[in-house]
mmCIF file of C-alpha atoms in Angstrom:
data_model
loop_
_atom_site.group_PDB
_atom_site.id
_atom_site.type_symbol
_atom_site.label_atom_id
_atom_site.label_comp_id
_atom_site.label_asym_id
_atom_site.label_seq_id
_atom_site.Cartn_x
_atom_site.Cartn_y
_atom_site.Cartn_z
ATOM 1 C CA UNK W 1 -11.364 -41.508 47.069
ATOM 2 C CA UNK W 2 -9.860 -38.335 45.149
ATOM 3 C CA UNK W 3 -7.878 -40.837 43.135
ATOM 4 C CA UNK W 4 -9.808 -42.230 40.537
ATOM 5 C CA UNK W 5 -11.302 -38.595 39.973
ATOM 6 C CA UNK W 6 -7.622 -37.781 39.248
ATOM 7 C CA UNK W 7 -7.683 -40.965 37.019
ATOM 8 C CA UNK W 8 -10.638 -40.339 34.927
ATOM 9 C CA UNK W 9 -9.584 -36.258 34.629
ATOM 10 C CA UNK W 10 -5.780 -37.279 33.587
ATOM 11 C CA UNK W 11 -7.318 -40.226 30.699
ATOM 12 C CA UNK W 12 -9.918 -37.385 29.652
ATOM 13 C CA UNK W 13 -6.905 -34.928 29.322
ATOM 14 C CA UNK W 14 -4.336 -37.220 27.182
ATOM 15 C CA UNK W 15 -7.341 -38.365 25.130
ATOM 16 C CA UNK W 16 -7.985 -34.697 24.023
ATOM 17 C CA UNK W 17 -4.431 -33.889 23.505
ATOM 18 C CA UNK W 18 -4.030 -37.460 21.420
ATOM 19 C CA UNK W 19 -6.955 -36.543 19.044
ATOM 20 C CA UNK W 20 -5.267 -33.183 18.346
ATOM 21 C CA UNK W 21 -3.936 -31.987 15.057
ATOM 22 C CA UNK W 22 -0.707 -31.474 14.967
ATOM 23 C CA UNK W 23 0.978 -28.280 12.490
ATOM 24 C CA UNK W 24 4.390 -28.778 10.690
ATOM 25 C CA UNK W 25 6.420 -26.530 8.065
ATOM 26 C CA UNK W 26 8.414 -28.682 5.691
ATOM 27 C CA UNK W 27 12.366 -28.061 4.769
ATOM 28 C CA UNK W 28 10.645 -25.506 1.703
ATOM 29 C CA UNK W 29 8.979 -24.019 4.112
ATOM 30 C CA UNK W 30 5.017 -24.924 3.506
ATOM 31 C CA UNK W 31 2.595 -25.633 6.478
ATOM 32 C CA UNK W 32 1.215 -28.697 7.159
ATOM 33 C CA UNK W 33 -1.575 -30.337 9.234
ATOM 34 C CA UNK W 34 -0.918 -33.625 10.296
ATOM 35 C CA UNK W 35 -3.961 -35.520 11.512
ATOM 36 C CA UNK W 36 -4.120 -38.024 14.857
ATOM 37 C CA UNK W 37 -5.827 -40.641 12.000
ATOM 38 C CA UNK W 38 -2.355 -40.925 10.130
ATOM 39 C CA UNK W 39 -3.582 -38.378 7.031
ATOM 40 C CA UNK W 40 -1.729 -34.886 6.380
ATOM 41 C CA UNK W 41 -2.759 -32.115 4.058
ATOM 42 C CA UNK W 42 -1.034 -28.734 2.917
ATOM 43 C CA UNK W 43 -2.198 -25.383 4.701
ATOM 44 C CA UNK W 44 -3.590 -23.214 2.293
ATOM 45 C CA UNK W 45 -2.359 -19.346 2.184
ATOM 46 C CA UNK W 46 -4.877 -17.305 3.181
ATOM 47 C CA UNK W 47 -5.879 -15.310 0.168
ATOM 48 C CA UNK W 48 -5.153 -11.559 1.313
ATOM 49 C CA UNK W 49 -6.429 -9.214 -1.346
ATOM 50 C CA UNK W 50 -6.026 -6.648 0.163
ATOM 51 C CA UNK W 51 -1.932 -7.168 1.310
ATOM 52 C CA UNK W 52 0.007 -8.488 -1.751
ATOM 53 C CA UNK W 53 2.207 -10.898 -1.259
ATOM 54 C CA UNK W 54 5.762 -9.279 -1.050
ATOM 55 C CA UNK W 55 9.774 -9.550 0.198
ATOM 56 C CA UNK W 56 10.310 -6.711 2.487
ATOM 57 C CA UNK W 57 13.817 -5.074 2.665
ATOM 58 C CA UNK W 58 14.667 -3.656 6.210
ATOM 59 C CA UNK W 59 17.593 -1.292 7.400
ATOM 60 C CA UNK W 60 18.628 -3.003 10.049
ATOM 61 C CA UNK W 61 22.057 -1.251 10.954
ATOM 62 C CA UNK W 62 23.963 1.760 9.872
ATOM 63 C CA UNK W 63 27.482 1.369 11.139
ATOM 64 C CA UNK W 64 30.393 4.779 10.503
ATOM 65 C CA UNK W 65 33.233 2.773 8.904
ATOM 66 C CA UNK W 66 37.282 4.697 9.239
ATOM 67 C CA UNK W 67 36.587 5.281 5.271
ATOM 68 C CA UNK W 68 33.018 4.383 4.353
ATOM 69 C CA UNK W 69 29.352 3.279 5.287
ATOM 70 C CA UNK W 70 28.220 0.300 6.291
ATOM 71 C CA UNK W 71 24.539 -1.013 5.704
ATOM 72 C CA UNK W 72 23.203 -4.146 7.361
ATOM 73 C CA UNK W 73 19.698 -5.074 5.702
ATOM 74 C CA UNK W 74 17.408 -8.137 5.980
ATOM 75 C CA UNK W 75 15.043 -9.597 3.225
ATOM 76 C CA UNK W 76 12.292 -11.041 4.440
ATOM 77 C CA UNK W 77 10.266 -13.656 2.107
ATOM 78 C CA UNK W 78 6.588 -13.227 2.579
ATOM 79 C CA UNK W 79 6.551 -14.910 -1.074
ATOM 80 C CA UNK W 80 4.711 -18.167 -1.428
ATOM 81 C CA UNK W 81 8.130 -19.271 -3.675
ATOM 82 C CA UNK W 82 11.280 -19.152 -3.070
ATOM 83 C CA UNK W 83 13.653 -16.615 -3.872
ATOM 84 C CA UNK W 84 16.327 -18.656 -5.344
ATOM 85 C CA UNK W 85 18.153 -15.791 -6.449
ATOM 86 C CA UNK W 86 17.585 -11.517 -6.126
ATOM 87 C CA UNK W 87 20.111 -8.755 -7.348
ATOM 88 C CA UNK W 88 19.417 -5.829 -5.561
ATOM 89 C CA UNK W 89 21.107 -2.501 -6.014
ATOM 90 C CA UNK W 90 21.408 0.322 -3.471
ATOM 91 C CA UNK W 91 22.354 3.555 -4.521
ATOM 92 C CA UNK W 92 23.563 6.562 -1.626
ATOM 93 C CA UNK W 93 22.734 9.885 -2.717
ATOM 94 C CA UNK W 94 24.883 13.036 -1.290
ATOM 95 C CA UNK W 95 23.930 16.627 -1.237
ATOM 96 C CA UNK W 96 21.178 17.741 -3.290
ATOM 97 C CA UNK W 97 20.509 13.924 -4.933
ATOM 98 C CA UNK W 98 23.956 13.535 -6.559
ATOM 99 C CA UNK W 99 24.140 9.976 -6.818
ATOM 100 C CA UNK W 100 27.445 8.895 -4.986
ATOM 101 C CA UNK W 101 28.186 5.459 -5.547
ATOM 102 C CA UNK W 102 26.084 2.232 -6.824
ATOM 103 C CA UNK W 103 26.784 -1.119 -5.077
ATOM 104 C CA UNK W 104 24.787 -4.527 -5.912
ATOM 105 C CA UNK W 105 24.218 -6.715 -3.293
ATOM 106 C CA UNK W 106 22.604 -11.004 -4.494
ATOM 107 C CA UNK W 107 19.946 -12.219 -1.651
ATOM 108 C CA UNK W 108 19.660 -16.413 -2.720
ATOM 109 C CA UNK W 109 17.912 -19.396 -1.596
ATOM 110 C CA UNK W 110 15.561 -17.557 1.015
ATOM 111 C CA UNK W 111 12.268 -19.905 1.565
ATOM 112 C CA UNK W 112 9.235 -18.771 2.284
ATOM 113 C CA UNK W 113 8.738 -17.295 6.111
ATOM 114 C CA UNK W 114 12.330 -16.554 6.530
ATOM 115 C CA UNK W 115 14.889 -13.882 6.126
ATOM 116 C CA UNK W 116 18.258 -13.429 5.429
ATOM 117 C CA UNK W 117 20.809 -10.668 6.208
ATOM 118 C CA UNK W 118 23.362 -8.998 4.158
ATOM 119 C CA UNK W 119 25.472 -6.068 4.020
ATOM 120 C CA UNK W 120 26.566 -3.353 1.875
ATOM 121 C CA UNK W 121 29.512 -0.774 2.017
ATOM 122 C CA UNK W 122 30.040 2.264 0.688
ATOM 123 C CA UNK W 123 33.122 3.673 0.069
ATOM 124 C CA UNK W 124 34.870 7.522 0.688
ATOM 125 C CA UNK W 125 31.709 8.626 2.204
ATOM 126 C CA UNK W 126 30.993 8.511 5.720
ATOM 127 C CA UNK W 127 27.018 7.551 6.734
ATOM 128 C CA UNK W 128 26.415 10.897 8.095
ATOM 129 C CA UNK W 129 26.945 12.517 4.437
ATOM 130 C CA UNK W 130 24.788 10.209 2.767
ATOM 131 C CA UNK W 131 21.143 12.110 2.650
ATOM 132 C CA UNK W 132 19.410 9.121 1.165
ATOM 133 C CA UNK W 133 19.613 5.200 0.097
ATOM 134 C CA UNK W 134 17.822 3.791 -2.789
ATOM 135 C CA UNK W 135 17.096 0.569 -3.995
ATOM 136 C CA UNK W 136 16.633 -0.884 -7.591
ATOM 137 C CA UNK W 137 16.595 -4.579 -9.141
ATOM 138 C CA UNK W 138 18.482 -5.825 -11.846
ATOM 139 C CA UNK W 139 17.189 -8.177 -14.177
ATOM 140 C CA UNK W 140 18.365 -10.800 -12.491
ATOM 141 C CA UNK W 141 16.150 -12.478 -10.160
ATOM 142 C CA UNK W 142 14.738 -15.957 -10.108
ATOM 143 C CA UNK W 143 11.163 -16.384 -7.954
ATOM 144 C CA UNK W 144 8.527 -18.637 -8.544
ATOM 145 C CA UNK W 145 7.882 -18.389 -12.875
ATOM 146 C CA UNK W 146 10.424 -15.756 -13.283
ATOM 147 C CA UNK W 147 14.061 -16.791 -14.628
ATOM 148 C CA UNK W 148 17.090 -14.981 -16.469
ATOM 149 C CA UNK W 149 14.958 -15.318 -19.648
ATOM 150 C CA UNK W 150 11.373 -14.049 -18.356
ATOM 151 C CA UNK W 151 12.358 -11.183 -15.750
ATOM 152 C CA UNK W 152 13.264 -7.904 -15.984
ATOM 153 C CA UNK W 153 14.021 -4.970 -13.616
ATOM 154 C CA UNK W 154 10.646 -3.614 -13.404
ATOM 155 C CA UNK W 155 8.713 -7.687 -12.193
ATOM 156 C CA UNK W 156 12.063 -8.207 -10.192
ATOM 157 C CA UNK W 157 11.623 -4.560 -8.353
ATOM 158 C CA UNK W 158 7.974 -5.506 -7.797
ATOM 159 C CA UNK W 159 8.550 -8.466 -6.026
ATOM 160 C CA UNK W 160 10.156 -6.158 -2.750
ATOM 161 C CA UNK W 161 8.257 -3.404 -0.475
ATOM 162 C CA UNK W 162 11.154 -1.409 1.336
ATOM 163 C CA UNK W 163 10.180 -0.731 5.081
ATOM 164 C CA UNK W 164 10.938 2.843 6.423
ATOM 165 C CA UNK W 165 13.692 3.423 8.183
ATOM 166 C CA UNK W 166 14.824 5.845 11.222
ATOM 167 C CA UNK W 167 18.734 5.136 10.380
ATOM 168 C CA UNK W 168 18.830 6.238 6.889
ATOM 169 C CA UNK W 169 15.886 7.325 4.304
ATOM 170 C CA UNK W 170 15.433 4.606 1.974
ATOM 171 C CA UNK W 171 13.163 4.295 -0.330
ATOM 172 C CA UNK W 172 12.626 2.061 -3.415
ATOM 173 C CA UNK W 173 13.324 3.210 -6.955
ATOM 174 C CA UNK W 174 10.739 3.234 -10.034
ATOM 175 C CA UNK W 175 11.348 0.304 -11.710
ATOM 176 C CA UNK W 176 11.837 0.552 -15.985
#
């Protein structure tokens, strides 16, 4: 007689799961909720006032090289667009702030909710000699409303928050 009480309980289970909603991200990377009754609608972000909306640059790795310095960071696009394109450039400072070498480094086509790695070398200067990494935009960046024509160094720099870092000191540079 325990059978049709395992009947009833397994119908009452599938019923609830096939009334669920179900949650999606599309290829652009915006949520959706699709319905059991065939209808979908687009998550809205949650409007956090109080936590901008920003790309955060990480140090993930800080490798000795047999002539150099190699830095592996990761953008990560917290954005509601797209970053279609973002020159970055990362400066290492030796000694007392003498600015050693400038390299550029182009983070493109990272959708919202999803990161992407790069890496930057410096050159005649070993990682142990470099007191301090930091990071400016050049007017080159392409997000949302800004373009070639609209941005400049200061909105580009704005768009990133640089996390601290145990490997190196990093820090973000005042924008013009």
């Amino acid at each position: 007689m325990a059978y049709p009480r395992i009947g009833i309980f397994a119908l009452l289970l599938a019923t609830d799961l096939a009334i669920a909603d179900l949650s999606a991200v599309t290829a652009d990377g915006r949520k959706v909720v699709l319905r059991d009754n065939g209808t979908w609608s687009f998550v809205q972000p949650v409007n956090r006032d109080d936590a901008p909306s920003v790309a955060t640059l990480t140090l993930k790795s800080r490798v000795n090289l047999a002539s150099g310095c190699r830095l592996g960071l990761t953008l990560h696009n917290d954005l509601s667009e797209q970053i279609r394109s973002l020159v970055l450039r990362f400066t290492a400072y030796k000694g007392n702030q003498l600015a050693f070498e400038t390299v550029s480094r182009g983070y493109s086509n990272v959708k919202p909710t999803t990161s992407q790695y790069q890496e930057v070398k410096f050159r005649g200067i070993a990682c142990d000699e470099i007191r301090s990494v930091s990071v400016s935009a050049a007017r080159n960046c392409h997000v949302g409303d800004l373009s070639k024509y609209s941005a400049t160094a200061k909105r580009c720099l704005g768009l990133i928050e640089v996390a601290p870092s145990s490997l190196l000191p990093i820090t973000k540079k005042a924008g013009r």
